[in-house]
Amino acid sequence: MANFPVIDMAKLDSDQQASTMNMIKDACENWGFFEVVNHGIAAEFMDTVEKLTKEHFKKCMEHKFKEMVSANGLEGAQYPVHDLDWESTFFLRHLPVSNISEIPDLNDEYRKVMKEFAAKLENLAEYLLDLLCENLGLERGYMKKAFCGSKGPTFGTKVANYPPCPKPELINGLRAHTDAGGIILLFQDGEVGGLQLLKDGEWIDVPPLRHSLVINIGDQIEVITNGKYKSVLHRVLAQTDGNRMSIASFYNPGGDSMVFPAPELVNGEEGNENSYPKFIFDDYMKLYDGLKFKGKEPRFEAFKLPIKT
């Protein structure tokens, strides 16, 4: 098995630009995931994000998580748990309208830092989408435009912690799924692992790498690329030791965006017919909410069915 792809983005401004673009292309086609270093977000700033996130969990989230565990009898579980995950989460919305000021229990410093972090990630997401467009032969800006509904794209962050679990063989940190949206940028714990992706029938570890960002392809990019780049099943294993931090930011189409394969990727090659449906992103999300932990194929197929009148 080849090594998990790690992309040094500094090489995009060097004589290794072409080989680096090929690495990104290969990662998108064959992994659905890659890790980026030298991505332009300062290590010191990321250390601050991590410090404040872990402090917030300890102060405001840990007791709620313990209450959830107790209420569901998870510590005494004797059989595999299929309907719950061993995680503590909260969600931030950045676009089209931020809700950071409305989230309870965040101190002023943490709100300020997360708002700044989101702005940096938004810029990086749009840059990465342009790199994907270039590799696909699409004009730069195509995906950003495809994501723009009447109010622009949607962009939000899931902040999660995965505390030590006494019975990791019976419960997942997070059950296997593909991501519904566009492109995902993950700032994960630099020491505690657990994230895995499914490749060629094997679960592969996504290695913790300090100050890196893990990038993965969501369902919407699979549709827009007509399957050239596919979303990939991934999961988080619960661990007996360590408290794993995960800050996953999702750059997605706007709610009323119409999502469909790029025409250039449907008609450009012989036999490359359009095998993906056309739908409004909000409609897809309504379906996804009930089928997140099922395969993506039934979700796509549901939008190919004729509408009953």
PDB file of N, CA and C in Angstrom, residues 117-201:
ATOM      1  N   PHE A 117      -9.592  32.103  12.269  1.00  0.00           N
ATOM      2  CA  PHE A 117      -9.226  30.811  11.695  1.00  0.00           C
ATOM      3  C   PHE A 117     -10.145  30.480  10.521  1.00  0.00           C
ATOM      4  N   ALA A 118     -11.435  30.736  10.685  1.00  0.00           N
ATOM      5  CA  ALA A 118     -12.399  30.457   9.617  1.00  0.00           C
ATOM      6  C   ALA A 118     -12.082  31.267   8.365  1.00  0.00           C
ATOM      7  N   ALA A 119     -11.696  32.522   8.534  1.00  0.00           N
ATOM      8  CA  ALA A 119     -11.368  33.363   7.376  1.00  0.00           C
ATOM      9  C   ALA A 119     -10.153  32.816   6.629  1.00  0.00           C
ATOM     10  N   LYS A 120      -9.163  32.342   7.369  1.00  0.00           N
ATOM     11  CA  LYS A 120      -7.975  31.759   6.742  1.00  0.00           C
ATOM     12  C   LYS A 120      -8.336  30.470   6.010  1.00  0.00           C
ATOM     13  N   LEU A 121      -9.174  29.645   6.621  1.00  0.00           N
ATOM     14  CA  LEU A 121      -9.573  28.389   5.999  1.00  0.00           C
ATOM     15  C   LEU A 121     -10.439  28.624   4.762  1.00  0.00           C
ATOM     16  N   GLU A 122     -11.288  29.634   4.807  1.00  0.00           N
ATOM     17  CA  GLU A 122     -12.113  29.964   3.641  1.00  0.00           C
ATOM     18  C   GLU A 122     -11.235  30.294   2.442  1.00  0.00           C
ATOM     19  N   ASN A 123     -10.207  31.125   2.666  1.00  0.00           N
ATOM     20  CA  ASN A 123      -9.293  31.480   1.574  1.00  0.00           C
ATOM     21  C   ASN A 123      -8.547  30.254   1.059  1.00  0.00           C
ATOM     22  N   LEU A 124      -8.114  29.403   1.980  1.00  0.00           N
ATOM     23  CA  LEU A 124      -7.390  28.206   1.577  1.00  0.00           C
ATOM     24  C   LEU A 124      -8.297  27.251   0.808  1.00  0.00           C
ATOM     25  N   ALA A 125      -9.542  27.105   1.245  1.00  0.00           N
ATOM     26  CA  ALA A 125     -10.491  26.226   0.545  1.00  0.00           C
ATOM     27  C   ALA A 125     -10.679  26.676  -0.896  1.00  0.00           C
ATOM     28  N   GLU A 126     -10.835  27.974  -1.098  1.00  0.00           N
ATOM     29  CA  GLU A 126     -11.058  28.487  -2.446  1.00  0.00           C
ATOM     30  C   GLU A 126      -9.810  28.323  -3.310  1.00  0.00           C
ATOM     31  N   TYR A 127      -8.630  28.458  -2.708  1.00  0.00           N
ATOM     32  CA  TYR A 127      -7.384  28.227  -3.433  1.00  0.00           C
ATOM     33  C   TYR A 127      -7.269  26.755  -3.847  1.00  0.00           C
ATOM     34  N   LEU A 128      -7.587  25.856  -2.918  1.00  0.00           N
ATOM     35  CA  LEU A 128      -7.536  24.429  -3.224  1.00  0.00           C
ATOM     36  C   LEU A 128      -8.533  24.056  -4.317  1.00  0.00           C
ATOM     37  N   LEU A 129      -9.725  24.635  -4.268  1.00  0.00           N
ATOM     38  CA  LEU A 129     -10.713  24.359  -5.322  1.00  0.00           C
ATOM     39  C   LEU A 129     -10.189  24.793  -6.684  1.00  0.00           C
ATOM     40  N   ASP A 130      -9.462  25.900  -6.726  1.00  0.00           N
ATOM     41  CA  ASP A 130      -8.875  26.333  -7.998  1.00  0.00           C
ATOM     42  C   ASP A 130      -7.806  25.360  -8.484  1.00  0.00           C
ATOM     43  N   LEU A 131      -7.034  24.803  -7.558  1.00  0.00           N
ATOM     44  CA  LEU A 131      -6.035  23.793  -7.951  1.00  0.00           C
ATOM     45  C   LEU A 131      -6.726  22.564  -8.520  1.00  0.00           C
ATOM     46  N   LEU A 132      -7.830  22.162  -7.883  1.00  0.00           N
ATOM     47  CA  LEU A 132      -8.591  21.022  -8.401  1.00  0.00           C
ATOM     48  C   LEU A 132      -9.120  21.328  -9.801  1.00  0.00           C
ATOM     49  N   CYS A 133      -9.637  22.548  -9.987  1.00  0.00           N
ATOM     50  CA  CYS A 133     -10.150  22.944 -11.303  1.00  0.00           C
ATOM     51  C   CYS A 133      -9.047  22.861 -12.362  1.00  0.00           C
ATOM     52  N   GLU A 134      -7.878  23.365 -12.013  1.00  0.00           N
ATOM     53  CA  GLU A 134      -6.767  23.353 -12.966  1.00  0.00           C
ATOM     54  C   GLU A 134      -6.419  21.918 -13.370  1.00  0.00           C
ATOM     55  N   ASN A 135      -6.369  21.021 -12.404  1.00  0.00           N
ATOM     56  CA  ASN A 135      -6.053  19.628 -12.709  1.00  0.00           C
ATOM     57  C   ASN A 135      -7.132  18.955 -13.546  1.00  0.00           C
ATOM     58  N   LEU A 136      -8.362  19.441 -13.427  1.00  0.00           N
ATOM     59  CA  LEU A 136      -9.484  18.850 -14.161  1.00  0.00           C
ATOM     60  C   LEU A 136      -9.683  19.467 -15.545  1.00  0.00           C
ATOM     61  N   GLY A 137      -8.931  20.512 -15.841  1.00  0.00           N
ATOM     62  CA  GLY A 137      -9.120  21.214 -17.101  1.00  0.00           C
ATOM     63  C   GLY A 137     -10.279  22.184 -17.085  1.00  0.00           C
ATOM     64  N   LEU A 138     -10.750  22.535 -15.891  1.00  0.00           N
ATOM     65  CA  LEU A 138     -11.802  23.545 -15.750  1.00  0.00           C
ATOM     66  C   LEU A 138     -11.161  24.897 -15.498  1.00  0.00           C
ATOM     67  N   GLU A 139     -11.878  25.957 -15.847  1.00  0.00           N
ATOM     68  CA  GLU A 139     -11.324  27.272 -15.572  1.00  0.00           C
ATOM     69  C   GLU A 139     -11.297  27.524 -14.074  1.00  0.00           C
ATOM     70  N   ARG A 140     -10.279  28.260 -13.632  1.00  0.00           N
ATOM     71  CA  ARG A 140     -10.197  28.618 -12.215  1.00  0.00           C
ATOM     72  C   ARG A 140     -11.454  29.391 -11.830  1.00  0.00           C
ATOM     73  N   GLY A 141     -11.980  29.099 -10.657  1.00  0.00           N
ATOM     74  CA  GLY A 141     -13.198  29.751 -10.205  1.00  0.00           C
ATOM     75  C   GLY A 141     -14.458  28.969 -10.530  1.00  0.00           C
ATOM     76  N   TYR A 142     -14.327  27.901 -11.345  1.00  0.00           N
ATOM     77  CA  TYR A 142     -15.530  27.157 -11.733  1.00  0.00           C
ATOM     78  C   TYR A 142     -16.242  26.583 -10.512  1.00  0.00           C
ATOM     79  N   MET A 143     -15.490  25.938  -9.624  1.00  0.00           N
ATOM     80  CA  MET A 143     -16.145  25.293  -8.482  1.00  0.00           C
ATOM     81  C   MET A 143     -16.715  26.326  -7.518  1.00  0.00           C
ATOM     82  N   LYS A 144     -15.973  27.394  -7.296  1.00  0.00           N
ATOM     83  CA  LYS A 144     -16.502  28.441  -6.406  1.00  0.00           C
ATOM     84  C   LYS A 144     -17.822  28.981  -6.962  1.00  0.00           C
ATOM     85  N   LYS A 145     -17.860  29.185  -8.267  1.00  0.00           N
ATOM     86  CA  LYS A 145     -19.092  29.671  -8.898  1.00  0.00           C
ATOM     87  C   LYS A 145     -20.199  28.633  -8.779  1.00  0.00           C
ATOM     88  N   ALA A 146     -19.836  27.344  -8.958  1.00  0.00           N
ATOM     89  CA  ALA A 146     -20.832  26.279  -8.850  1.00  0.00           C
ATOM     90  C   ALA A 146     -21.397  26.175  -7.444  1.00  0.00           C
ATOM     91  N   PHE A 147     -20.604  26.565  -6.454  1.00  0.00           N
ATOM     92  CA  PHE A 147     -21.037  26.514  -5.061  1.00  0.00           C
ATOM     93  C   PHE A 147     -21.876  27.718  -4.657  1.00  0.00           C
ATOM     94  N   CYS A 148     -21.893  28.754  -5.477  1.00  0.00           N
ATOM     95  CA  CYS A 148     -22.552  30.003  -5.086  1.00  0.00           C
ATOM     96  C   CYS A 148     -24.035  29.964  -5.427  1.00  0.00           C
ATOM     97  N   GLY A 149     -24.857  29.817  -4.402  1.00  0.00           N
ATOM     98  CA  GLY A 149     -26.278  30.011  -4.589  1.00  0.00           C
ATOM     99  C   GLY A 149     -26.579  31.499  -4.562  1.00  0.00           C
ATOM    100  N   SER A 150     -27.800  31.847  -4.255  1.00  0.00           N
ATOM    101  CA  SER A 150     -28.178  33.262  -4.242  1.00  0.00           C
ATOM    102  C   SER A 150     -27.485  34.031  -3.125  1.00  0.00           C
ATOM    103  N   LYS A 151     -26.996  33.321  -2.101  1.00  0.00           N
ATOM    104  CA  LYS A 151     -26.333  33.973  -0.967  1.00  0.00           C
ATOM    105  C   LYS A 151     -24.874  33.545  -0.833  1.00  0.00           C
ATOM    106  N   GLY A 152     -24.317  32.954  -1.873  1.00  0.00           N
ATOM    107  CA  GLY A 152     -22.941  32.481  -1.811  1.00  0.00           C
ATOM    108  C   GLY A 152     -22.862  31.079  -1.243  1.00  0.00           C
ATOM    109  N   PRO A 153     -21.633  30.575  -1.011  1.00  0.00           N
ATOM    110  CA  PRO A 153     -21.468  29.222  -0.474  1.00  0.00           C
ATOM    111  C   PRO A 153     -21.867  29.155   0.988  1.00  0.00           C
ATOM    112  N   THR A 154     -21.988  27.942   1.503  1.00  0.00           N
ATOM    113  CA  THR A 154     -22.122  27.760   2.946  1.00  0.00           C
ATOM    114  C   THR A 154     -20.784  27.245   3.468  1.00  0.00           C
ATOM    115  N   PHE A 155     -20.457  27.667   4.672  1.00  0.00           N
ATOM    116  CA  PHE A 155     -19.166  27.298   5.253  1.00  0.00           C
ATOM    117  C   PHE A 155     -19.350  27.214   6.757  1.00  0.00           C
ATOM    118  N   GLY A 156     -18.970  26.075   7.320  1.00  0.00           N
ATOM    119  CA  GLY A 156     -19.140  25.890   8.759  1.00  0.00           C
ATOM    120  C   GLY A 156     -18.092  24.944   9.310  1.00  0.00           C
ATOM    121  N   THR A 157     -18.036  24.866  10.626  1.00  0.00           N
ATOM    122  CA  THR A 157     -17.021  24.069  11.317  1.00  0.00           C
ATOM    123  C   THR A 157     -17.661  23.196  12.383  1.00  0.00           C
ATOM    124  N   LYS A 158     -17.253  21.938  12.393  1.00  0.00           N
ATOM    125  CA  LYS A 158     -17.610  21.016  13.467  1.00  0.00           C
ATOM    126  C   LYS A 158     -16.388  20.869  14.368  1.00  0.00           C
ATOM    127  N   VAL A 159     -16.533  21.270  15.617  1.00  0.00           N
ATOM    128  CA  VAL A 159     -15.454  21.140  16.598  1.00  0.00           C
ATOM    129  C   VAL A 159     -15.769  19.919  17.454  1.00  0.00           C
ATOM    130  N   ALA A 160     -14.857  18.947  17.452  1.00  0.00           N
ATOM    131  CA  ALA A 160     -15.112  17.690  18.155  1.00  0.00           C
ATOM    132  C   ALA A 160     -13.941  17.300  19.040  1.00  0.00           C
ATOM    133  N   ASN A 161     -14.264  16.621  20.115  1.00  0.00           N
ATOM    134  CA  ASN A 161     -13.266  15.970  20.952  1.00  0.00           C
ATOM    135  C   ASN A 161     -13.676  14.517  21.136  1.00  0.00           C
ATOM    136  N   TYR A 162     -12.677  13.649  21.130  1.00  0.00           N
ATOM    137  CA  TYR A 162     -12.890  12.217  21.300  1.00  0.00           C
ATOM    138  C   TYR A 162     -12.139  11.783  22.558  1.00  0.00           C
ATOM    139  N   PRO A 163     -12.823  11.791  23.710  1.00  0.00           N
ATOM    140  CA  PRO A 163     -12.167  11.454  24.975  1.00  0.00           C
ATOM    141  C   PRO A 163     -11.770   9.979  25.025  1.00  0.00           C
ATOM    142  N   PRO A 164     -10.929   9.609  25.989  1.00  0.00           N
ATOM    143  CA  PRO A 164     -10.583   8.190  26.164  1.00  0.00           C
ATOM    144  C   PRO A 164     -11.845   7.342  26.356  1.00  0.00           C
ATOM    145  N   CYS A 165     -11.851   6.178  25.712  1.00  0.00           N
ATOM    146  CA  CYS A 165     -13.028   5.305  25.730  1.00  0.00           C
ATOM    147  C   CYS A 165     -12.658   3.964  26.369  1.00  0.00           C
ATOM    148  N   PRO A 166     -13.426   3.513  27.358  1.00  0.00           N
ATOM    149  CA  PRO A 166     -13.077   2.260  28.035  1.00  0.00           C
ATOM    150  C   PRO A 166     -13.337   1.012  27.191  1.00  0.00           C
ATOM    151  N   LYS A 167     -14.198   1.129  26.164  1.00  0.00           N
ATOM    152  CA  LYS A 167     -14.538  -0.047  25.351  1.00  0.00           C
ATOM    153  C   LYS A 167     -14.542   0.302  23.858  1.00  0.00           C
ATOM    154  N   PRO A 168     -13.366   0.643  23.332  1.00  0.00           N
ATOM    155  CA  PRO A 168     -13.314   1.067  21.923  1.00  0.00           C
ATOM    156  C   PRO A 168     -13.691  -0.026  20.938  1.00  0.00           C
ATOM    157  N   GLU A 169     -13.677  -1.276  21.381  1.00  0.00           N
ATOM    158  CA  GLU A 169     -14.068  -2.372  20.490  1.00  0.00           C
ATOM    159  C   GLU A 169     -15.583  -2.433  20.305  1.00  0.00           C
ATOM    160  N   LEU A 170     -16.345  -1.685  21.122  1.00  0.00           N
ATOM    161  CA  LEU A 170     -17.806  -1.750  21.058  1.00  0.00           C
ATOM    162  C   LEU A 170     -18.455  -0.483  20.500  1.00  0.00           C
ATOM    163  N   ILE A 171     -17.698   0.610  20.397  1.00  0.00           N
ATOM    164  CA  ILE A 171     -18.293   1.862  19.924  1.00  0.00           C
ATOM    165  C   ILE A 171     -17.275   2.638  19.107  1.00  0.00           C
ATOM    166  N   ASN A 172     -17.747   3.278  18.058  1.00  0.00           N
ATOM    167  CA  ASN A 172     -16.884   4.120  17.228  1.00  0.00           C
ATOM    168  C   ASN A 172     -16.770   5.514  17.814  1.00  0.00           C
ATOM    169  N   GLY A 173     -15.630   6.144  17.566  1.00  0.00           N
ATOM    170  CA  GLY A 173     -15.555   7.576  17.822  1.00  0.00           C
ATOM    171  C   GLY A 173     -16.549   8.291  16.917  1.00  0.00           C
ATOM    172  N   LEU A 174     -16.526   7.915  15.629  1.00  0.00           N
ATOM    173  CA  LEU A 174     -17.496   8.404  14.646  1.00  0.00           C
ATOM    174  C   LEU A 174     -17.675   7.311  13.599  1.00  0.00           C
ATOM    175  N   ARG A 175     -18.940   6.934  13.364  1.00  0.00           N
ATOM    176  CA  ARG A 175     -19.227   5.851  12.428  1.00  0.00           C
ATOM    177  C   ARG A 175     -18.812   6.214  10.997  1.00  0.00           C
ATOM    178  N   ALA A 176     -18.571   5.188  10.191  1.00  0.00           N
ATOM    179  CA  ALA A 176     -18.113   5.380   8.817  1.00  0.00           C
ATOM    180  C   ALA A 176     -19.162   6.125   7.996  1.00  0.00           C
ATOM    181  N   HIS A 177     -18.687   7.063   7.173  1.00  0.00           N
ATOM    182  CA  HIS A 177     -19.568   7.881   6.345  1.00  0.00           C
ATOM    183  C   HIS A 177     -18.733   8.592   5.281  1.00  0.00           C
ATOM    184  N   THR A 178     -19.388   9.098   4.258  1.00  0.00           N
ATOM    185  CA  THR A 178     -18.768  10.088   3.387  1.00  0.00           C
ATOM    186  C   THR A 178     -19.336  11.452   3.783  1.00  0.00           C
ATOM    187  N   ASP A 179     -18.614  12.512   3.448  1.00  0.00           N
ATOM    188  CA  ASP A 179     -19.083  13.862   3.774  1.00  0.00           C
ATOM    189  C   ASP A 179     -19.991  14.377   2.658  1.00  0.00           C
ATOM    190  N   ALA A 180     -21.075  15.014   3.049  1.00  0.00           N
ATOM    191  CA  ALA A 180     -22.100  15.415   2.088  1.00  0.00           C
ATOM    192  C   ALA A 180     -21.679  16.581   1.210  1.00  0.00           C
ATOM    193  N   GLY A 181     -20.789  17.432   1.718  1.00  0.00           N
ATOM    194  CA  GLY A 181     -20.561  18.724   1.087  1.00  0.00           C
ATOM    195  C   GLY A 181     -19.491  18.747   0.012  1.00  0.00           C
ATOM    196  N   GLY A 182     -18.720  19.851   0.013  1.00  0.00           N
ATOM    197  CA  GLY A 182     -17.765  20.098  -1.049  1.00  0.00           C
ATOM    198  C   GLY A 182     -16.356  19.666  -0.721  1.00  0.00           C
ATOM    199  N   ILE A 183     -15.580  20.591  -0.162  1.00  0.00           N
ATOM    200  CA  ILE A 183     -14.213  20.277   0.238  1.00  0.00           C
ATOM    201  C   ILE A 183     -14.105  20.497   1.739  1.00  0.00           C
ATOM    202  N   ILE A 184     -13.415  19.586   2.409  1.00  0.00           N
ATOM    203  CA  ILE A 184     -13.333  19.595   3.871  1.00  0.00           C
ATOM    204  C   ILE A 184     -11.888  19.803   4.279  1.00  0.00           C
ATOM    205  N   LEU A 185     -11.670  20.709   5.229  1.00  0.00           N
ATOM    206  CA  LEU A 185     -10.340  21.004   5.744  1.00  0.00           C
ATOM    207  C   LEU A 185     -10.339  20.671   7.230  1.00  0.00           C
ATOM    208  N   LEU A 186      -9.519  19.707   7.611  1.00  0.00           N
ATOM    209  CA  LEU A 186      -9.502  19.203   8.978  1.00  0.00           C
ATOM    210  C   LEU A 186      -8.196  19.553   9.671  1.00  0.00           C
ATOM    211  N   PHE A 187      -8.313  20.239  10.804  1.00  0.00           N
ATOM    212  CA  PHE A 187      -7.185  20.426  11.709  1.00  0.00           C
ATOM    213  C   PHE A 187      -7.355  19.392  12.809  1.00  0.00           C
ATOM    214  N   GLN A 188      -6.561  18.328  12.739  1.00  0.00           N
ATOM    215  CA  GLN A 188      -6.712  17.247  13.703  1.00  0.00           C
ATOM    216  C   GLN A 188      -5.571  17.261  14.712  1.00  0.00           C
ATOM    217  N   ASP A 189      -5.804  16.557  15.793  1.00  0.00           N
ATOM    218  CA  ASP A 189      -4.816  16.433  16.858  1.00  0.00           C
ATOM    219  C   ASP A 189      -3.478  15.985  16.276  1.00  0.00           C
ATOM    220  N   GLY A 190      -2.397  16.617  16.718  1.00  0.00           N
ATOM    221  CA  GLY A 190      -1.083  16.285  16.202  1.00  0.00           C
ATOM    222  C   GLY A 190      -0.452  15.070  16.837  1.00  0.00           C
ATOM    223  N   GLU A 191      -1.096  14.527  17.870  1.00  0.00           N
ATOM    224  CA  GLU A 191      -0.504  13.388  18.586  1.00  0.00           C
ATOM    225  C   GLU A 191      -1.431  12.174  18.650  1.00  0.00           C
ATOM    226  N   VAL A 192      -2.708  12.399  18.914  1.00  0.00           N
ATOM    227  CA  VAL A 192      -3.651  11.293  19.088  1.00  0.00           C
ATOM    228  C   VAL A 192      -4.322  10.989  17.758  1.00  0.00           C
ATOM    229  N   GLY A 193      -4.142   9.764  17.264  1.00  0.00           N
ATOM    230  CA  GLY A 193      -4.724   9.368  15.994  1.00  0.00           C
ATOM    231  C   GLY A 193      -6.126   8.801  16.161  1.00  0.00           C
ATOM    232  N   GLY A 194      -6.594   8.135  15.116  1.00  0.00           N
ATOM    233  CA  GLY A 194      -7.923   7.526  15.146  1.00  0.00           C
ATOM    234  C   GLY A 194      -8.681   7.653  13.850  1.00  0.00           C
ATOM    235  N   LEU A 195      -8.341   8.679  13.026  1.00  0.00           N
ATOM    236  CA  LEU A 195      -9.029   8.860  11.747  1.00  0.00           C
ATOM    237  C   LEU A 195      -8.520   7.814  10.752  1.00  0.00           C
ATOM    238  N   GLN A 196      -9.463   7.153  10.080  1.00  0.00           N
ATOM    239  CA  GLN A 196      -9.131   6.166   9.052  1.00  0.00           C
ATOM    240  C   GLN A 196     -10.003   6.382   7.819  1.00  0.00           C
ATOM    241  N   LEU A 197      -9.469   6.013   6.655  1.00  0.00           N
ATOM    242  CA  LEU A 197     -10.244   6.029   5.425  1.00  0.00           C
ATOM    243  C   LEU A 197     -10.207   4.641   4.808  1.00  0.00           C
ATOM    244  N   LEU A 198     -11.231   4.350   4.016  1.00  0.00           N
ATOM    245  CA  LEU A 198     -11.329   3.042   3.360  1.00  0.00           C
ATOM    246  C   LEU A 198     -10.749   3.145   1.956  1.00  0.00           C
ATOM    247  N   LYS A 199      -9.698   2.359   1.710  1.00  0.00           N
ATOM    248  CA  LYS A 199      -9.057   2.348   0.389  1.00  0.00           C
ATOM    249  C   LYS A 199      -8.807   0.905  -0.031  1.00  0.00           C
ATOM    250  N   ASP A 200      -9.334   0.560  -1.193  1.00  0.00           N
ATOM    251  CA  ASP A 200      -9.141  -0.786  -1.736  1.00  0.00           C
ATOM    252  C   ASP A 200      -9.517  -1.872  -0.733  1.00  0.00           C
ATOM    253  N   GLY A 201     -10.603  -1.619   0.002  1.00  0.00           N
ATOM    254  CA  GLY A 201     -11.113  -2.608   0.942  1.00  0.00           C
ATOM    255  C   GLY A 201     -10.392  -2.666   2.272  1.00  0.00           C
TER     256      GLY A 201
END
